[in-house]
XYZ file of C-alpha atoms in Angstrom:
755
model
C -13.420 -4.774 26.345
C -9.763 -4.017 25.786
C -7.621 -6.309 23.674
C -6.761 -8.656 26.508
C -6.947 -11.962 24.631
C -4.035 -14.090 25.772
C -1.477 -14.865 23.062
C -0.492 -18.458 22.464
C 2.387 -19.689 20.351
C 0.074 -20.409 17.432
C -2.592 -17.777 17.952
C -0.938 -15.200 15.745
C -4.223 -13.374 15.144
C -4.417 -12.434 18.822
C -1.376 -10.203 18.336
C -3.170 -8.114 15.712
C -4.485 -4.751 16.897
C -6.486 -3.197 14.073
C -6.469 0.208 15.796
C -2.782 0.689 14.917
C -2.642 3.521 12.405
C -6.127 4.864 13.129
C -4.515 8.172 14.114
C -2.526 9.365 11.112
C 0.463 11.674 10.812
C -0.725 12.574 7.340
C -3.920 12.198 5.345
C -5.686 8.875 5.678
C -5.843 6.842 8.834
C -6.408 3.109 8.782
C -9.677 1.593 9.939
C -10.267 -1.305 12.379
C -11.580 -3.470 9.545
C -12.993 -6.943 10.097
C -12.171 -8.948 6.992
C -10.810 -12.337 6.041
C -7.511 -12.473 4.120
C -8.374 -11.002 0.692
C -12.028 -11.155 1.675
C -14.580 -9.334 -0.431
C -16.642 -8.519 2.657
C -15.270 -5.716 4.814
C -16.996 -4.417 7.932
C -15.898 -1.070 9.373
C -17.280 1.319 11.969
C -18.630 4.442 10.254
C -17.412 7.290 12.428
C -18.015 11.035 12.662
C -17.887 12.637 9.186
C -15.011 15.035 8.655
C -12.757 13.463 11.283
C -10.151 11.657 9.193
C -8.472 10.056 12.174
C -10.781 7.200 13.064
C -9.400 6.913 16.570
C -10.271 10.525 17.401
C -13.867 10.325 16.198
C -16.381 10.922 18.956
C -19.295 8.941 17.525
C -20.169 5.824 15.565
C -22.894 6.220 12.940
C -23.125 2.563 11.995
C -21.156 -0.239 10.390
C -20.482 -0.548 6.677
C -20.745 -3.901 4.939
C -19.990 -3.062 1.297
C -23.131 -1.763 -0.423
C -24.814 -0.436 2.706
C -24.475 0.662 6.320
C -26.273 -0.928 9.246
C -27.069 1.152 12.334
C -28.385 -0.002 15.712
C -30.372 2.597 17.621
C -32.690 2.912 20.595
C -34.008 6.359 19.623
C -37.246 7.012 17.740
C -36.937 6.422 14.011
C -35.670 9.407 12.041
C -34.368 10.026 8.536
C -31.515 12.062 10.049
C -28.530 9.778 10.576
C -27.204 12.073 13.330
C -30.156 11.059 15.495
C -28.919 7.473 15.572
C -25.206 8.125 16.096
C -23.690 7.125 19.422
C -20.688 8.015 21.513
C -18.276 5.180 22.253
C -15.226 4.467 24.380
C -12.086 2.740 23.048
C -11.707 1.086 26.439
C -14.974 -0.705 25.661
C -13.872 -1.826 22.209
C -12.342 -5.033 20.838
C -10.385 -4.622 17.603
C -9.299 -7.859 15.983
C -9.186 -8.857 12.324
C -11.730 -11.604 13.029
C -14.066 -9.610 15.278
C -15.060 -6.049 16.119
C -16.995 -5.244 19.269
C -18.046 -1.901 20.703
C -20.489 -0.550 23.253
C -22.825 2.118 21.826
C -23.123 4.222 24.944
C -26.069 6.418 23.947
C -28.199 3.392 23.082
C -26.939 0.909 25.694
C -26.322 -1.560 22.865
C -23.393 -3.947 22.738
C -22.600 -4.542 19.048
C -20.278 -7.203 17.680
C -19.553 -8.515 14.204
C -17.440 -10.963 12.250
C -17.005 -11.873 8.580
C -16.466 -14.640 6.062
C -15.237 -14.181 2.471
C -18.459 -12.638 1.128
C -20.680 -12.402 4.174
C -20.922 -10.919 7.637
C -22.565 -11.884 10.910
C -23.807 -9.260 13.414
C -24.963 -9.701 17.008
C -26.544 -7.015 19.192
C -27.295 -7.143 22.921
C -29.768 -4.732 24.477
C -32.400 -4.594 27.208
C -34.492 -1.998 25.375
C -36.124 -1.361 22.031
C -33.705 -1.655 19.115
C -34.083 -0.360 15.577
C -31.828 -1.996 13.001
C -31.535 0.493 10.115
C -30.177 -0.402 6.668
C -28.992 2.531 4.547
C -27.809 1.834 1.012
C -28.256 5.361 -0.303
C -30.426 6.699 -3.090
C -29.097 4.265 -5.713
C -30.351 1.199 -3.833
C -33.198 -0.893 -5.203
C -35.015 -3.138 -2.729
C -36.505 -6.376 -4.048
C -37.704 -7.882 -0.779
C -38.396 -6.621 2.748
C -40.702 -8.869 4.766
C -39.680 -8.245 8.369
C -37.056 -10.960 8.399
C -35.265 -10.777 5.033
C -34.256 -7.718 3.050
C -32.649 -8.025 -0.383
C -31.593 -5.513 -2.972
C -28.827 -4.026 -5.043
C -26.822 -0.848 -5.081
C -25.176 0.785 -8.089
C -22.031 2.795 -7.434
C -19.575 4.103 -10.040
C -20.738 1.568 -12.577
C -20.562 -1.413 -10.224
C -23.647 -3.268 -9.043
C -23.406 -4.942 -5.648
C -26.242 -7.219 -4.537
C -27.011 -7.973 -0.910
C -29.175 -10.447 0.965
C -29.720 -9.866 4.698
C -31.545 -12.238 7.017
C -32.603 -11.614 10.623
C -32.663 -14.561 13.028
C -36.095 -13.529 14.304
C -38.844 -11.617 12.584
C -39.113 -8.002 13.638
C -41.918 -6.544 15.728
C -42.359 -4.023 12.942
C -40.519 -3.120 9.757
C -40.681 -0.777 6.796
C -39.096 2.310 5.240
C -38.278 5.357 7.345
C -40.432 8.277 6.251
C -38.793 10.771 3.850
C -35.867 8.458 3.170
C -34.732 5.276 1.443
C -33.622 3.736 4.746
C -35.087 0.395 5.741
C -35.710 -0.611 9.334
C -36.480 -3.568 11.591
C -37.758 -2.806 15.093
C -37.367 -5.228 18.014
C -39.339 -4.827 21.223
C -37.752 -6.663 24.188
C -41.185 -7.445 25.588
C -41.874 -9.582 22.550
C -38.424 -10.711 21.399
C -35.230 -11.892 23.037
C -32.613 -9.341 23.987
C -30.012 -10.716 21.578
C -30.582 -9.723 17.951
C -28.645 -11.543 15.247
C -28.508 -11.117 11.484
C -26.340 -12.199 8.569
C -25.710 -10.612 5.190
C -24.174 -11.867 1.963
C -22.984 -9.743 -0.944
C -22.192 -10.438 -4.591
C -21.167 -8.568 -7.730
C -22.727 -11.356 -9.821
C -26.376 -11.611 -8.842
C -28.880 -11.441 -6.020
C -29.120 -15.206 -6.080
C -25.349 -15.409 -5.592
C -25.509 -12.971 -2.646
C -28.130 -15.179 -1.019
C -26.040 -18.262 -1.728
C -22.924 -16.629 -0.222
C -24.824 -15.843 2.971
C -26.277 -19.324 3.276
C -23.096 -21.237 2.490
C -20.646 -19.136 4.508
C -22.879 -18.596 7.543
C -24.775 -21.916 7.650
C -26.184 -21.653 11.177
C -27.089 -19.179 13.900
C -23.909 -19.605 15.898
C -21.997 -16.337 16.206
C -19.130 -17.815 18.204
C -18.618 -20.502 15.561
C -18.448 -17.792 12.896
C -15.844 -15.925 14.950
C -13.858 -19.135 15.358
C -13.851 -19.723 11.595
C -12.658 -16.181 10.948
C -9.983 -16.413 13.622
C -8.813 -19.739 12.230
C -8.572 -18.269 8.723
C -6.362 -15.463 10.007
C -4.163 -17.811 12.018
C -3.612 -19.958 8.943
C -2.701 -16.905 6.842
C -0.457 -15.312 9.468
C 1.329 -18.575 10.228
C 3.128 -18.268 6.886
C 5.727 -16.361 8.932
C 6.411 -17.427 12.514
C 8.629 -15.290 14.711
C 10.327 -16.005 18.008
C 11.876 -13.466 20.324
C 11.478 -9.725 20.114
C 9.220 -7.764 22.432
C 5.462 -8.018 22.794
C 5.182 -4.669 21.018
C 7.351 -5.830 18.110
C 5.271 -8.977 17.647
C 2.093 -6.890 17.762
C 3.441 -4.482 15.145
C 4.672 -7.376 12.999
C 1.448 -9.370 12.846
C -0.698 -6.259 12.526
C 1.497 -5.266 9.586
C 0.982 -8.716 8.046
C -2.770 -8.315 8.516
C -2.675 -5.001 6.645
C -0.824 -6.549 3.703
C -3.344 -9.412 3.516
C -6.422 -7.209 3.672
C -6.624 -5.809 0.184
C -6.463 -7.214 -3.338
C -9.910 -8.681 -2.857
C -10.766 -12.084 -4.270
C -13.962 -11.595 -6.281
C -14.312 -15.129 -7.577
C -17.869 -16.328 -7.019
C -19.022 -19.736 -8.154
C -16.537 -19.761 -11.019
C -17.415 -16.238 -12.153
C -16.317 -12.658 -11.651
C -17.701 -9.255 -12.532
C -15.557 -7.047 -14.775
C -15.720 -3.291 -14.344
C -14.260 -2.874 -17.823
C -17.307 -4.069 -19.724
C -19.915 -4.536 -16.999
C -20.214 -8.243 -17.763
C -19.842 -11.471 -15.865
C -16.898 -13.608 -16.990
C -15.663 -17.125 -16.329
C -12.655 -17.437 -14.014
C -11.379 -20.334 -16.129
C -10.831 -22.306 -12.932
C -8.579 -19.720 -11.276
C -9.113 -17.140 -8.584
C -9.623 -13.611 -9.848
C -8.617 -10.503 -7.926
C -9.439 -6.846 -7.952
C -6.421 -4.565 -7.850
C -5.089 -1.732 -5.815
C -2.811 1.204 -6.482
C 0.298 -0.364 -7.989
C 2.468 2.729 -7.430
C 2.230 1.998 -3.713
C 2.213 -1.782 -3.639
C 4.717 -2.898 -6.289
C 7.658 -1.963 -4.055
C 7.210 -4.442 -1.209
C 3.565 -5.383 -0.570
C 3.293 -7.568 -3.659
C 6.855 -8.988 -3.401
C 5.944 -10.111 0.125
C 2.939 -11.867 -1.355
C 5.158 -13.655 -3.863
C 6.896 -15.344 -0.907
C 4.078 -16.158 1.484
C 1.311 -16.668 -1.105
C 3.037 -17.405 -4.423
C -0.015 -18.895 -6.117
C -2.195 -16.015 -4.991
C 0.405 -13.639 -6.398
C 0.498 -15.545 -9.684
C -3.299 -15.493 -9.947
C -3.288 -11.792 -9.160
C -0.870 -11.071 -12.008
C -2.951 -13.317 -14.250
C -5.930 -11.122 -13.320
C -4.030 -8.089 -14.618
C -3.632 -9.805 -17.949
C -7.314 -10.776 -18.087
C -8.171 -7.133 -17.427
C -5.958 -6.179 -20.370
C -7.806 -8.688 -22.556
C -11.172 -7.218 -21.564
C -10.345 -3.527 -21.374
C -7.446 -3.060 -23.765
C -5.043 -1.728 -21.133
C -3.172 -3.064 -18.135
C -4.779 -1.419 -15.100
C -3.187 1.403 -13.114
C -5.889 2.187 -10.528
C -8.598 1.253 -10.093
C -8.867 0.413 -13.781
C -8.208 2.365 -16.966
C -11.804 3.243 -17.661
C -11.948 6.840 -18.850
C -8.892 9.056 -18.683
C -8.475 9.271 -14.909
C -5.840 7.190 -13.160
C -3.941 7.562 -9.903
C -0.278 8.475 -9.425
C 2.389 7.828 -12.061
C 4.092 4.980 -13.867
C 2.845 1.812 -15.526
C 3.829 -0.534 -12.715
C 1.831 -3.527 -13.854
C 5.147 -4.075 -15.662
C 6.852 -4.528 -12.300
C 4.429 -7.198 -11.085
C 4.634 -9.089 -14.364
C 8.445 -8.939 -14.379
C 8.600 -10.017 -10.738
C 6.327 -12.997 -11.344
C 8.347 -13.906 -14.419
C 11.673 -13.682 -12.563
C 10.371 -15.902 -9.762
C 9.060 -18.615 -12.063
C 5.417 -17.665 -11.410
C 4.754 -17.141 -15.087
C 1.546 -19.073 -15.712
C -0.007 -15.719 -16.574
C -0.392 -15.752 -20.361
C 3.070 -14.223 -20.655
C 2.846 -13.366 -24.353
C -0.404 -11.497 -23.762
C 1.099 -9.803 -20.694
C 4.043 -8.613 -22.763
C 1.646 -7.269 -25.389
C 0.032 -5.117 -22.709
C 3.427 -3.975 -21.397
C 4.474 -2.928 -24.897
C 1.280 -0.956 -25.369
C 1.887 0.914 -22.118
C 5.508 1.598 -23.044
C 4.984 2.745 -26.638
C 1.422 4.024 -27.013
C 0.203 5.357 -23.661
C 1.121 8.653 -22.054
C 3.328 9.054 -19.007
C 1.345 12.092 -17.862
C 0.564 11.737 -14.128
C -2.969 10.896 -13.033
C -4.108 10.273 -16.587
C -4.796 7.289 -18.830
C -4.548 8.794 -22.307
C -2.661 8.045 -25.523
C 0.893 9.347 -25.921
C 1.298 13.099 -26.417
C 4.082 15.396 -27.564
C 5.615 15.089 -24.093
C 5.941 11.338 -24.495
C 7.603 11.799 -27.862
C 10.366 13.673 -26.070
C 10.866 10.662 -23.807
C 10.928 8.275 -26.762
C 13.344 10.395 -28.779
C 15.556 12.065 -26.178
C 15.196 9.946 -23.051
C 13.490 12.210 -20.541
C 10.026 13.545 -19.819
C 10.268 17.320 -20.238
C 9.625 19.980 -17.635
C 7.974 23.255 -18.528
C 10.379 25.862 -19.922
C 11.243 28.749 -17.621
C 9.457 32.075 -18.053
C 11.690 34.966 -19.009
C 10.661 36.968 -15.952
C 11.578 34.030 -13.661
C 15.127 33.536 -14.916
C 18.058 34.588 -12.743
C 21.570 35.538 -13.750
C 23.313 33.478 -11.068
C 21.384 30.306 -10.030
C 24.013 29.345 -7.423
C 23.635 32.724 -5.722
C 19.840 32.301 -5.890
C 20.120 28.969 -4.093
C 22.386 30.437 -1.414
C 19.895 33.252 -0.841
C 16.865 30.967 -0.695
C 16.287 31.432 3.041
C 15.798 35.154 2.549
C 13.492 34.519 -0.409
C 11.416 32.161 1.699
C 11.149 34.616 4.568
C 9.864 37.300 2.227
C 6.867 35.052 1.523
C 6.097 34.040 5.087
C 3.662 33.477 6.608
C 1.006 33.740 3.918
C 2.167 31.424 1.153
C 2.256 27.648 1.297
C 4.119 27.221 -2.005
C 7.251 28.848 -0.673
C 9.359 28.911 -3.830
C 7.354 30.342 -6.744
C 7.033 28.126 -9.784
C 9.095 29.330 -12.712
C 7.520 27.540 -15.665
C 5.450 28.997 -18.468
C 1.749 28.209 -18.537
C 0.926 24.598 -19.376
C -0.163 24.151 -22.986
C -0.650 20.375 -23.178
C -4.366 19.868 -22.416
C -3.956 16.305 -21.133
C -1.762 17.449 -18.206
C -3.711 17.526 -14.953
C -3.796 21.111 -13.701
C -3.343 20.063 -10.072
C -0.808 17.239 -10.356
C 1.160 18.769 -13.241
C 3.997 17.053 -15.115
C 6.155 15.588 -12.315
C 8.792 15.328 -15.027
C 11.758 13.958 -13.048
C 9.753 11.303 -11.202
C 7.996 10.256 -14.395
C 11.340 9.790 -16.176
C 12.850 7.745 -13.360
C 9.834 5.526 -12.841
C 9.459 4.934 -16.585
C 13.143 3.983 -16.792
C 12.509 1.338 -14.132
C 9.372 0.138 -15.930
C 11.379 -0.056 -19.160
C 13.877 -2.282 -17.361
C 10.952 -4.508 -16.322
C 9.771 -4.714 -19.942
C 13.295 -5.739 -20.967
C 13.321 -8.593 -18.448
C 10.127 -10.092 -19.832
C 11.280 -9.570 -23.425
C 14.451 -11.480 -22.626
C 12.441 -14.296 -21.024
C 10.404 -14.570 -24.232
C 13.496 -14.549 -26.432
C 12.631 -11.184 -27.972
C 16.202 -9.947 -27.976
C 15.794 -6.775 -30.069
C 13.041 -5.471 -27.820
C 15.004 -6.484 -24.750
C 17.959 -4.428 -25.956
C 15.773 -1.422 -26.817
C 14.200 -1.325 -23.367
C 17.499 -1.943 -21.600
C 18.786 1.178 -23.328
C 15.699 3.091 -22.206
C 16.283 1.786 -18.666
C 19.398 3.978 -18.642
C 17.386 7.158 -19.222
C 17.831 8.162 -15.590
C 21.316 9.353 -16.561
C 19.865 12.226 -18.594
C 18.528 13.961 -15.470
C 21.535 13.670 -13.179
C 23.151 17.081 -12.574
C 26.801 16.575 -11.620
C 27.102 20.085 -10.182
C 24.322 19.342 -7.688
C 24.955 15.622 -7.394
C 21.179 15.151 -7.666
C 18.436 14.579 -10.217
C 16.924 17.713 -11.727
C 14.296 18.742 -14.306
C 15.214 19.383 -17.928
C 13.185 21.027 -20.686
C 12.412 19.452 -24.065
C 15.243 21.513 -25.504
C 17.719 19.890 -23.119
C 18.177 22.892 -20.810
C 18.323 22.493 -17.041
C 15.491 24.298 -15.276
C 16.934 27.319 -13.467
C 16.390 28.594 -10.885
C 15.969 25.216 -9.197
C 16.330 24.109 -5.591
C 16.435 20.323 -5.012
C 14.519 20.602 -1.749
C 11.836 23.164 -2.473
C 11.262 23.641 -6.191
C 8.252 22.185 -7.916
C 5.413 23.931 -6.102
C 2.951 22.190 -3.838
C 4.108 18.586 -3.178
C 6.952 19.250 -5.612
C 4.675 18.043 -8.395
C 5.987 20.373 -11.044
C 8.947 17.974 -11.113
C 8.397 15.213 -8.550
C 5.701 12.878 -7.191
C 4.894 14.088 -3.650
C 8.541 14.369 -2.553
C 11.667 16.150 -3.761
C 14.947 15.613 -5.595
C 16.760 14.345 -2.520
C 14.538 11.272 -2.463
C 13.993 10.709 -6.172
C 17.703 10.913 -6.909
C 17.957 7.400 -5.494
C 15.010 6.064 -7.491
C 17.184 3.857 -9.687
C 16.485 0.467 -8.100
C 17.448 -1.466 -11.205
C 20.895 0.097 -11.636
C 22.310 1.223 -8.312
C 25.876 0.602 -9.503
C 25.219 2.908 -12.462
C 24.036 5.611 -10.057
C 27.091 5.064 -7.857
C 29.324 5.718 -10.837
C 27.392 8.864 -11.766
C 28.014 10.173 -8.257
C 31.750 9.553 -8.454
C 32.135 6.153 -6.834
C 31.350 4.325 -3.628
C 32.681 6.844 -1.148
C 30.848 9.758 -2.777
C 27.664 7.691 -2.938
C 27.818 6.818 0.763
C 28.427 10.466 1.605
C 25.364 11.479 -0.399
C 23.264 8.828 1.354
C 24.510 10.033 4.719
C 23.620 13.597 3.758
C 20.088 12.538 2.825
C 19.442 11.455 6.416
C 20.745 14.707 7.921
C 19.835 17.394 5.363
C 17.561 20.000 6.943
C 14.593 21.967 5.656
C 15.799 25.525 4.820
C 12.743 26.740 6.725
C 11.002 25.625 9.901
C 9.859 22.001 9.695
C 6.100 22.770 9.881
C 6.468 25.181 6.961
C 8.336 22.545 4.963
C 5.571 20.015 5.651
C 3.061 22.640 4.544
C 4.516 22.357 1.066
C 5.293 18.621 1.264
C 2.522 17.037 3.377
C 3.326 13.605 1.946
C 6.888 13.733 3.305
C 5.944 12.386 6.701
C 8.235 10.253 8.819
C 11.135 12.614 8.163
C 14.734 11.770 9.019
C 16.526 14.648 7.376
C 15.204 14.611 3.810
C 14.413 10.886 4.011
C 10.611 10.508 4.306
C 9.644 7.050 5.473
C 5.948 7.869 5.233
C 6.136 7.898 1.429
C 6.894 4.923 -0.794
C 9.750 6.269 -2.977
C 11.909 6.289 0.158
C 11.445 2.652 1.105
C 14.418 1.055 -0.662
C 16.919 3.814 0.065
C 18.269 2.611 3.475
C 19.327 -0.628 1.780
C 21.452 1.095 -0.863
C 24.519 1.179 1.407
C 24.788 -2.547 0.597
C 25.770 -1.641 -2.968
C 28.532 0.740 -1.922
C 30.486 -1.388 0.516
C 28.839 -0.189 3.737
C 26.206 -2.813 4.687
C 26.672 -1.930 8.344
C 25.099 1.451 7.623
C 22.051 -0.271 6.147
C 21.818 -2.348 9.323
C 21.863 0.757 11.484
C 19.430 2.757 9.339
C 16.735 0.099 9.106
C 16.837 -0.503 12.838
C 16.537 3.232 13.507
C 13.548 3.476 11.171
C 11.773 0.531 12.790
C 12.298 2.000 16.237
C 11.338 5.572 15.304
C 8.507 5.089 12.832
C 6.507 2.067 14.038
C 4.621 1.663 17.323
C 1.731 -0.434 18.638
C -0.597 2.489 19.405
C -3.130 4.336 17.225
C -0.336 6.643 15.953
C 1.855 3.658 15.161
C 2.343 4.436 11.453
C 4.238 7.491 10.231
C 2.178 8.011 7.056
C -0.585 6.579 4.917
C -0.397 2.809 5.002
C -1.430 2.847 1.336
C -2.913 -0.627 1.019
C -0.337 -2.277 3.232
C 2.738 -0.634 1.714
C 4.091 0.924 4.886
C 3.227 -2.232 6.792
C 4.929 -4.594 4.346
C 8.187 -2.619 4.668
C 8.122 -3.451 8.371
C 7.390 -7.140 7.779
C 10.357 -7.453 5.431
C 12.739 -5.362 7.510
C 11.840 -7.044 10.796
C 12.655 -10.392 9.164
C 15.968 -8.945 7.995
C 15.754 -8.492 4.223
C 14.054 -6.334 1.562
C 13.297 -6.374 -2.226
C 15.138 -3.289 -3.501
C 14.331 -4.059 -7.142
C 11.157 -6.060 -7.806
C 11.679 -7.947 -11.042
C 15.156 -9.011 -9.961
C 14.765 -12.077 -7.728
C 17.091 -11.021 -4.921
C 16.676 -9.473 -1.468
C 19.027 -7.113 0.347
C 19.951 -8.134 3.881
C 19.342 -5.640 6.667
C 19.118 -6.284 10.413
C 16.463 -8.665 11.798
C 14.810 -7.889 15.117
C 13.639 -11.410 15.973
C 15.808 -14.224 17.264
C 14.243 -16.621 14.814
C 11.969 -16.150 11.833
C 10.517 -19.142 10.018
C 9.029 -18.661 6.567
C 6.851 -21.475 5.279
C 7.630 -21.432 1.579
C 5.546 -24.348 0.351
C 5.602 -28.120 0.022
C 6.724 -28.488 3.624
C 9.854 -26.368 3.126
C 10.926 -23.606 5.480
C 13.509 -20.873 5.316
C 14.789 -19.906 8.757
C 16.572 -16.691 9.663
C 18.368 -17.061 12.980
C 19.806 -13.923 14.529
C 22.083 -15.009 17.362
C 22.550 -12.584 20.262
C 20.197 -10.104 18.607
C 18.878 -7.256 20.742
C 18.116 -3.559 20.431
C 21.803 -2.802 20.801
C 23.109 -5.844 18.931
C 22.006 -4.738 15.479
C 25.197 -5.291 13.466
C 25.990 -8.469 11.542
C 29.340 -9.917 12.611
C 29.297 -12.978 10.338
C 26.854 -15.180 8.459
C 26.247 -18.792 7.484
C 23.913 -19.880 4.699
C 22.993 -23.541 4.990
C 26.071 -24.096 7.146
C 28.551 -22.396 4.806
C 30.260 -19.034 5.445
C 28.379 -16.300 3.628
C 29.698 -12.826 2.860
C 27.069 -11.348 0.539
C 24.648 -8.727 1.905
C 21.890 -10.250 -0.227
C 20.157 -13.550 -0.840
C 18.296 -14.883 -3.838
C 14.603 -15.640 -4.083
C 15.567 -19.185 -4.978
C 17.517 -19.482 -1.728
C 14.309 -18.685 0.141
C 12.004 -20.901 -1.849
C 14.374 -23.898 -1.754
C 14.276 -23.753 2.024
C 17.290 -23.511 4.283
C 18.795 -21.518 7.111
C 20.537 -18.167 7.288
C 22.402 -17.700 10.563
C 23.527 -14.190 11.465
C 25.838 -13.512 14.398
C 24.849 -10.111 15.786
C 26.862 -7.658 17.854
C 26.887 -4.090 19.230
C 29.605 -2.716 16.928
C 29.745 -2.986 13.145
C 31.916 -5.464 11.305
C 32.735 -3.096 8.451
C 34.409 -5.825 6.452
C 31.389 -8.116 6.221
C 29.650 -7.770 2.843
C 31.786 -4.797 1.816
C 33.839 -6.303 -1.033
C 32.836 -5.051 -4.514
C 32.289 -8.617 -5.700
C 29.791 -9.193 -2.863
C 27.520 -6.270 -3.796
C 23.960 -7.070 -4.884
C 23.343 -7.381 -8.639
C 22.841 -4.269 -10.751
C 22.257 -3.559 -14.438
C 25.671 -1.949 -14.677
C 28.192 -4.705 -13.991
C 31.097 -4.239 -11.637
């Protein structure tokens, strides 16, 4: 059962291959999830524990459907889940967003499944005895189990999820597996038909709502009709962007990437209500959809800006949900919500989504209340990574001096000549090989601030740069609200990146609270494991360019356009000091390496587009094409890092169309190099924005000239309003760069520092 479904012009869902990314270069592979766009119900194969790459797993243990796992088995009932696992063959597997099908070889069972928003439909084919086993874990309470219907609830991390499962036919026997909490239905082919069907609904509101979701979304016993509805839902969602031209592989990558961006941010509206994890209560949606949220550090860069184009009202409702969470919990969420003191990653990037919605006119979000939450984040809450705690002495340094401080250097770690130390670093590294993964010893004193996470540490440079961007976002909303004094304050704070630029290195570097540069310091290797003494998962070479809101200001710090372009060029060729595997041992998140550029990690995403600001758009055009060709494929290893809730995928969607949001919160997009002959974006109310790339091919990647709505166009950027008004951008493509196009200083994209 390979993915052999024929593609039609409008059957965009048939291009999607959910196995792309199921073999990861890094930590987390994707999963061949069956789910409607933003659906609350997700169905995934549960594969061999301990094998992180789904594609390489040798067995399937069942299929998850939210609060529980369902397993189909022909073996005698056992409380040991290993007894019911089965080998499987990817050549006998169908992986689509609307349907998953696999042959369980050890049981001779053909299993297939599809979903609706809050329900799933399963169908099994077998000639022998089949046990259908439901495992919700020890925290599951069962309210009904009568041989045809099983209903219950599962509590997990404070959330209660209710489920209602109905079999088409009553089982030959049913009950609870001995010595376990697992429920079972047994079907004997001598008494029952060989096709076994069942449906399940889930709810975070009530058991009654779970039952209602199952009954309303799966109204009859017609599996093919359910598949058709799911396929139709995906075709409608994917048709927001229609592409023509390109290769079969490029279209497969493109629509699979769109699928990944539309998977998450689950809609949890149910009958006008939603369940809040902040207070454990059910709330009214006030007539709007409500959404759970994902890790904003990953998604603010391009996944959510893509949503603002193809689903603007969904994006607006999502940002509104952030504000409702602030009303209920007292803080804008980081991830998954600010309950307790544990958060994920760094920054307060709810500010970015709010500013982006505001800039794009999607500001029906209780803007005053949103700004209240942004102010609280910016003035009362700590910047310490992986924590949600009130401001500490470290944050006072940021408020007063403009940078988040690194640990001071121990006396025994200081060196007389830091430049000589850097030149001798190869020898220092080799002295440590092969038994030390943190190649360059950390030089800081012991941490004394108890709120700092002992594993993730201060990440002082990254925290400063990301807070400076967030401060710029706060300033944009303050200006929209007419709060000029606050706008000016946060605009000043948005310039804090300047405090950490070291002219002698031409890169960003850590500084202590006393204003001293950390020495010894190497911009590639210092910071310990993952660089997190000073950086978030990457190093100074990448974070130096993390000034999306003021690229012109960064250009001036580096000595002008030519120096900036040279530094960008060096980023893509700079090598590792040590062997590449050793380097990745210290920086496992820096996957997808091109020199020091790491496409597998989000802080890199905007960097190839920065040539547009320095008069060399043709270099952006070349870089983004190289990255698409090198880092994206249509096989299981088709992603060069963690997809991180559609982040890596959304970069491809944007770049394949030919533009990218360098600075969310500023409603403009940098132009790159499209790969399709024609891309049509449906932007609402019957309007379309068309990008036509004439003579485009793998070799013809350079823009020769451009027309916007029939008029000559020389800017390497377009506005959000241009897109949403509808129109046509025509790009003449060729094999050699036109270095004059888009290179004039007055044509550069906007920046906080004016030209």
